Short mmCIF file of C-alpha atoms in Angstrom, two decimals:
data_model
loop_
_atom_site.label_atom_id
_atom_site.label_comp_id
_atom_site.label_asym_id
_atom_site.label_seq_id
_atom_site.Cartn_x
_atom_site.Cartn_y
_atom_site.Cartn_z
CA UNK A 1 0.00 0.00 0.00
CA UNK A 2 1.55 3.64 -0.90
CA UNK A 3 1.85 5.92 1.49
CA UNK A 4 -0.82 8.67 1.63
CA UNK A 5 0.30 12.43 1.35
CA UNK A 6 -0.25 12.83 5.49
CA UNK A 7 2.44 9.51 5.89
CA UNK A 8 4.50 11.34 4.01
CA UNK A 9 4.27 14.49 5.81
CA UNK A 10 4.88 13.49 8.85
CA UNK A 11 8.24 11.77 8.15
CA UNK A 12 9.38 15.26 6.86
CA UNK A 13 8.49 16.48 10.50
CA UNK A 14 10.03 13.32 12.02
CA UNK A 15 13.65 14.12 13.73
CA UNK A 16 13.33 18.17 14.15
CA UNK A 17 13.22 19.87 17.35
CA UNK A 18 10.18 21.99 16.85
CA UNK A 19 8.57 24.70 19.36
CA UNK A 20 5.02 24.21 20.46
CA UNK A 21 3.77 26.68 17.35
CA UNK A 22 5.79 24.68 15.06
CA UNK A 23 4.01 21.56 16.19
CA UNK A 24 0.73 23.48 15.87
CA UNK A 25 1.54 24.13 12.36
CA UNK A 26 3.06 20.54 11.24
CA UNK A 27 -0.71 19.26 13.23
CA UNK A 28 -2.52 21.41 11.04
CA UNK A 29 -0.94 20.50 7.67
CA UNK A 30 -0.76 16.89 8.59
CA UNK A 31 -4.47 16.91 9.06
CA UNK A 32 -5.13 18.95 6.13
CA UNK A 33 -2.38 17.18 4.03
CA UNK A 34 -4.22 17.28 0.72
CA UNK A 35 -4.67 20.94 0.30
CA UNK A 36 -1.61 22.38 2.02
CA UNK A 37 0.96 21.78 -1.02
CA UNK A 38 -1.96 24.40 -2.80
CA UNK A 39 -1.87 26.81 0.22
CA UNK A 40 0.11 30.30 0.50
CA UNK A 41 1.77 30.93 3.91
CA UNK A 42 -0.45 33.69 4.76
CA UNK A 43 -3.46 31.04 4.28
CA UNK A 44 -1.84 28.47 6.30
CA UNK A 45 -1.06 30.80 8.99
CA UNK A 46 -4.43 31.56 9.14
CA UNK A 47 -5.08 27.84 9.24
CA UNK A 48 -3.30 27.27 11.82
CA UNK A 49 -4.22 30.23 13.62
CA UNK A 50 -0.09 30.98 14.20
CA UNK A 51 1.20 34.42 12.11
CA UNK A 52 2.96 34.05 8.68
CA UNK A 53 6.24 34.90 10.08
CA UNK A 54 6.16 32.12 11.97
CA UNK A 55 5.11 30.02 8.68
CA UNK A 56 8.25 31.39 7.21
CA UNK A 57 10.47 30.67 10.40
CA UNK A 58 8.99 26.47 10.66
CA UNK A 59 9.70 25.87 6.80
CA UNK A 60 13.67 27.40 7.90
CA UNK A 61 13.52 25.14 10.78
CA UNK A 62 12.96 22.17 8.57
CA UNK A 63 15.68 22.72 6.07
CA UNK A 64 14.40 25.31 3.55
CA UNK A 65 15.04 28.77 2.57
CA UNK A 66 11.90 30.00 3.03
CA UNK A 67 7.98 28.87 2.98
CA UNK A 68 8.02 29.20 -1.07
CA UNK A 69 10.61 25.95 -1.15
CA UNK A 70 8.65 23.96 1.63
CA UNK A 71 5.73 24.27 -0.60
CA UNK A 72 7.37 23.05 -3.56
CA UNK A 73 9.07 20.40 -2.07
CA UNK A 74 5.83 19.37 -0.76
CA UNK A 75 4.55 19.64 -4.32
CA UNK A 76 6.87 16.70 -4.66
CA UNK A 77 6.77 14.62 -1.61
CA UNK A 78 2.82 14.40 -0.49
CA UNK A 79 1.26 15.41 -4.11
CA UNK A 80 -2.43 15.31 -3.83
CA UNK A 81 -4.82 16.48 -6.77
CA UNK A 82 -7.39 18.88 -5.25
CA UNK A 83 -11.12 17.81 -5.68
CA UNK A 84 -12.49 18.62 -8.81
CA UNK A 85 -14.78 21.35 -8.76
CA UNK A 86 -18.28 20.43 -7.05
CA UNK A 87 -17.40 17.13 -6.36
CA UNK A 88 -16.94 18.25 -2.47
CA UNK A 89 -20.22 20.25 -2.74
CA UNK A 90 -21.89 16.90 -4.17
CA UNK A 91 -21.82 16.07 -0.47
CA UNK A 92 -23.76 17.46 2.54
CA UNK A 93 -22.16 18.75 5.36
CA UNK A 94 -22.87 15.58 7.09
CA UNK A 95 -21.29 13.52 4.41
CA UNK A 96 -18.68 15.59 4.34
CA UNK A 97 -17.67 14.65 7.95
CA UNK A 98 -18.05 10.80 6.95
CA UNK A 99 -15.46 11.22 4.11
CA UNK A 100 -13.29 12.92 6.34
CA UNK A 101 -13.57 10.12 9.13
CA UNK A 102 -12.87 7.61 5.83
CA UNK A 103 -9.58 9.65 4.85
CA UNK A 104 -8.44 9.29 9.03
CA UNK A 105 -9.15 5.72 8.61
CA UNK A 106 -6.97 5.50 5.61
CA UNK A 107 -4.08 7.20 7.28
CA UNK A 108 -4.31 4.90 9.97
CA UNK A 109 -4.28 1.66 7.36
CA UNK A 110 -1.08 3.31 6.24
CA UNK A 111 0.86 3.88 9.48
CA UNK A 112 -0.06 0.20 10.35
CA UNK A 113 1.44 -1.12 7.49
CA UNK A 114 4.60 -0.95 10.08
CA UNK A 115 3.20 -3.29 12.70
CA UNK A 116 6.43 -2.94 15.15
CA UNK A 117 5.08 0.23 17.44
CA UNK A 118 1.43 -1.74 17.67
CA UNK A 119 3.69 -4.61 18.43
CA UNK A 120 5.71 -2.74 21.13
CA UNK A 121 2.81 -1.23 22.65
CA UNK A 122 0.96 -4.30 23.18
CA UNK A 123 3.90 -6.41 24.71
CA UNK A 124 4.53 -3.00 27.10
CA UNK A 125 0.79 -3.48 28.22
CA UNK A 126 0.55 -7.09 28.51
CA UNK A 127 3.70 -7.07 31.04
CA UNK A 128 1.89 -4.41 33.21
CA UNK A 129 0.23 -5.76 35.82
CA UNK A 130 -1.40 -3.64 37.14
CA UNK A 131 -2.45 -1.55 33.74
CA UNK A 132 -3.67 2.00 34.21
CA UNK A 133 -5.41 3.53 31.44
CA UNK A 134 -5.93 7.06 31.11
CA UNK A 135 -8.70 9.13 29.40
CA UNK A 136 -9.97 12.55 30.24
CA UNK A 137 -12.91 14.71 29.36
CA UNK A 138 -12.99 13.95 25.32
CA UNK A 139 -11.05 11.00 25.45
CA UNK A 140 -12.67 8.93 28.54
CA UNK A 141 -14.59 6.78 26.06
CA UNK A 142 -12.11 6.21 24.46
CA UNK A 143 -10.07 4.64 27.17
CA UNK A 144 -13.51 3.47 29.00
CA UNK A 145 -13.89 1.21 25.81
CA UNK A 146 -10.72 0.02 25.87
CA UNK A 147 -10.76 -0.95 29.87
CA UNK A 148 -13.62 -3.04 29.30
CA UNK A 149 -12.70 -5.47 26.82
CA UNK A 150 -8.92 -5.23 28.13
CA UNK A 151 -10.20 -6.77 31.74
CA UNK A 152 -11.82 -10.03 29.61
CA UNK A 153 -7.83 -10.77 28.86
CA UNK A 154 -5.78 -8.96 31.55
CA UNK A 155 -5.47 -9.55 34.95
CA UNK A 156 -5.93 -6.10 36.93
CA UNK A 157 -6.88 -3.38 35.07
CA UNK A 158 -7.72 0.03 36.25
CA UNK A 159 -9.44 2.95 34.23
CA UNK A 160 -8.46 6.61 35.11
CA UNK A 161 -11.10 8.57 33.68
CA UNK A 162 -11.49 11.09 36.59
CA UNK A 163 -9.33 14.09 36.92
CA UNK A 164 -8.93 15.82 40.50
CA UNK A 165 -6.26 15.59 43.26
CA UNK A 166 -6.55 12.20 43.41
CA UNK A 167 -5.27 11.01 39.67
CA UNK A 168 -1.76 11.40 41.10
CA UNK A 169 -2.67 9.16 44.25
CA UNK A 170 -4.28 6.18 42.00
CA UNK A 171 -0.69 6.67 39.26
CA UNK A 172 1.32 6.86 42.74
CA UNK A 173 -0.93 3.49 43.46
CA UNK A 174 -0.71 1.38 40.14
CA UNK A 175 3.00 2.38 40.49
CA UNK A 176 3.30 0.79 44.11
CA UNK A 177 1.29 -2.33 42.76
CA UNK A 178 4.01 -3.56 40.18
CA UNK A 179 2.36 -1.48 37.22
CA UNK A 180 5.02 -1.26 34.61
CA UNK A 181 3.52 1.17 32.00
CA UNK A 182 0.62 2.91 31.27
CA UNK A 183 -1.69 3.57 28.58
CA UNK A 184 -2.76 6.74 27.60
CA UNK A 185 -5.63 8.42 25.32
CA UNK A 186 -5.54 11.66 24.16
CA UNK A 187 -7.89 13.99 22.08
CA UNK A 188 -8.38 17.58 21.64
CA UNK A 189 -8.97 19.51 23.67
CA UNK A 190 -6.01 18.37 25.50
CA UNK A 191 -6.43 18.83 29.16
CA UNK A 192 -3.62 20.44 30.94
CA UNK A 193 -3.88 18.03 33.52
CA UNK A 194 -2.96 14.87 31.03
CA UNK A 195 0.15 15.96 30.37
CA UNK A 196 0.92 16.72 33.91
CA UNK A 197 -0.56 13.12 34.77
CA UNK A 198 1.87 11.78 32.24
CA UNK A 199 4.41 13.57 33.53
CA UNK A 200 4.22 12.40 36.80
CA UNK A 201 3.59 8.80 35.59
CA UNK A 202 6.62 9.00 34.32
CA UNK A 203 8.46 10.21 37.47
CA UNK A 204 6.86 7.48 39.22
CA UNK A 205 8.32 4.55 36.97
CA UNK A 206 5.69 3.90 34.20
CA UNK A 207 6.29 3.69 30.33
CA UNK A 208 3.92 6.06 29.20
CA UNK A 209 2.00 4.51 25.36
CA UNK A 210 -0.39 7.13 24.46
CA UNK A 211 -2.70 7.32 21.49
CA UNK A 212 -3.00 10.54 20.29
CA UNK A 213 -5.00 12.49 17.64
CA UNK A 214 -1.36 13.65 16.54
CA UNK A 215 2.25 13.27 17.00
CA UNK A 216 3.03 16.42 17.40
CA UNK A 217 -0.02 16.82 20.05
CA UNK A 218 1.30 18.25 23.05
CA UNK A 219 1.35 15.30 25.22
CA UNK A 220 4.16 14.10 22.58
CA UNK A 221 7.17 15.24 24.88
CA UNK A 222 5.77 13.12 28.01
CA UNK A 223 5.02 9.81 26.02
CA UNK A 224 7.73 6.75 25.81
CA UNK A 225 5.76 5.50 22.53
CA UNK A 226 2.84 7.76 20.50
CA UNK A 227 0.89 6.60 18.31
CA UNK A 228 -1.09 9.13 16.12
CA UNK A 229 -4.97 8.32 15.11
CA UNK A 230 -6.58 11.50 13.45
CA UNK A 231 -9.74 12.65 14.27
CA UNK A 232 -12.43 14.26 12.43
CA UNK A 233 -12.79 17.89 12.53
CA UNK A 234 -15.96 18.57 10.19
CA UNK A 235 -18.72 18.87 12.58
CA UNK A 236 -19.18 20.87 16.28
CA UNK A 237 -17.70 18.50 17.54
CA UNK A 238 -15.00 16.58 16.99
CA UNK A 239 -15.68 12.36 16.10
CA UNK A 240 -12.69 9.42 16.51
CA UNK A 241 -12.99 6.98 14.79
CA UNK A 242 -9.68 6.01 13.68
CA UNK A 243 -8.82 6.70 17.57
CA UNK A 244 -11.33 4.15 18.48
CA UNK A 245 -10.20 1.95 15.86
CA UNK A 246 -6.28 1.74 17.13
CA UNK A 247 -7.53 0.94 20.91
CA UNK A 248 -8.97 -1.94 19.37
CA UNK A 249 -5.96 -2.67 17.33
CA UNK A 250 -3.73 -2.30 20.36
CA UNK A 251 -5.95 -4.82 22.11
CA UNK A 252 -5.17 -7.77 19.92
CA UNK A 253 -1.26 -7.09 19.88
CA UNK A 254 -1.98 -6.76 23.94
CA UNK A 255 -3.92 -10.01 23.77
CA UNK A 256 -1.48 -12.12 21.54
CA UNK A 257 1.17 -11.47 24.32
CA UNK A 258 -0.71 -12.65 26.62
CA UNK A 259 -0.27 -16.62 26.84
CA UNK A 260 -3.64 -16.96 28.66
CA UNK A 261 -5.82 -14.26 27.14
CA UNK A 262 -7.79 -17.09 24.75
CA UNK A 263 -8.30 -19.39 27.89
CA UNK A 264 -9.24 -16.53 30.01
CA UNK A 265 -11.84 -14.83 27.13
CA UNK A 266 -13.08 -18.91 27.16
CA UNK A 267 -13.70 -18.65 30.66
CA UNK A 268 -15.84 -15.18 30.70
CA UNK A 269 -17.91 -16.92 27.95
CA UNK A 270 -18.53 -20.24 30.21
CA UNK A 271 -19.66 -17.93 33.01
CA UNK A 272 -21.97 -15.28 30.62
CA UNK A 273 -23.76 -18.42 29.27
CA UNK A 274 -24.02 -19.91 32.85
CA UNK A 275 -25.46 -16.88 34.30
CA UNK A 276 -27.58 -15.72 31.52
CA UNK A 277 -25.96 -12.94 30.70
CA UNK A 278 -26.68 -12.07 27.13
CA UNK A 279 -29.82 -12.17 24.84
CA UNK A 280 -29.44 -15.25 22.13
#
């Protein structure tokens, strides 16, 4: 499978040392990676709500001499043919969004055509025990979800979907328990008190795996291993599917290295049927 023009983006990002606007402006072209090789700086600026100076100084920061040779290199690297004209007003607004959420789903297909962070991640979370998993405000479904089918295979797993005073106590407590990593999710908005839960889960031992609607979101510099799922920007509010769609993913690798997960998935399904559990 080729690469689509937001793969390709973000390995021209990969390696550089970029300042929290820089990141805002790499997220914002990676997520909009079909038009931006079409944009002028002043319109991506505006894009990106960051000024056009600072355009100019991120396309210097990556290598170039200015925003005019990022664009044509980008031209080169991530072409994408704009959509002909009225084929995007063919749609609604609300079909609009569910092209969009197809596109996020294809740039996920593509980043997992490299299994070996998926791989990584899940053998980090199988060997936790306990495993905390972290989701706030936007992203506590997300890491609900996840919880709930991870506790039919894992041991001891506890869901940190409450913020407060107490988030540090119940990190400090997984910690003291043996936990060896933890798992994060992470959507915009991103709550100011994720990344300082990260940052002490870090301080207290754990090998932070986050999932993250970016990789240049800015719980990046307090994750061990990121992996980016885009979300959907084109209603009120914002929809995750390909998020959604990598907890699951991360589930299997979790469950293949976990020697017992099939016998212990056979055993929930013994008691279910024995207690009546589910509707036939």
């Amino acid at each position: 499978m080729s690469e689509s023009p937001a793969a390709r983006l973000q390995k021209l990002f990969e390696g550089h040392r970029l300042t929290p606007t820089q990141r805002r402006i790499a997220h914002c072209m990676v997520r909009g990676a079909a038009e931006v090789p079409f944009l002028s700086s002043v319109e991506l600026a505006e894009l990106a709500g960051v000024s056009q100076p600072s355009v100019t100084r991120f396309a210097v920061a990556l290598g170039f001499d200015g925003y005019p040779a990022l664009r044509r290199h980008l031209r080169e690297v991530a072409p994408a043919e704009r959509a002909a004209d009225g084929e995007e007003d063919a749609y609604n607004e609300y079909q609009q969004a569910v092209q969009g959420e197809i596109e996020n789903l294809r740039q996920l297909s593509a980043m997992l055509a490299d299994p070996a962070p998926v791989q990584e991640a899940g053998r980090l979370l199988a060997g936790s025990r306990p495993l905390p998993v972290l989701g706030l405000r936007a992203a506590s479904s997300q890491a609900r979800g996840f919880a709930y089918f991870a506790a039919k295979v894992h041991p001891d797993v506890r869901l940190l979907d409450e913020g407060g005073s107490m988030l540090a106590d119940r990190i400090d407590a997984a910690a003291g328990a043996g936990a060896s990593a933890l798992l994060c999710f992470a959507l915009p908005r991103h709550p100011k008190e994720v990344a300082e839960a990260l940052e002490h889960a870090r301080g207290a031992g754990l090998t932070v795996v986050t999932v993250a609607d970016s990789a240049f979101a800015p719980v990046a510099r307090h994750s061990d291993l990121l992996i980016p799922a885009p979300v959907g920007t084109g209603l009120a509010f914002d929809t995750a599917c390909a998020p959604m769609l990598l907890g699951r993913v991360l589930l299997e690798s979790m469950a293949d290295a976990l020697p017992d997960a099939q016998a212990r998935l056979e055993a929930f399904d013994a008691r279910a049927a024995a207690r009546g559990l589910f509707v036939e």
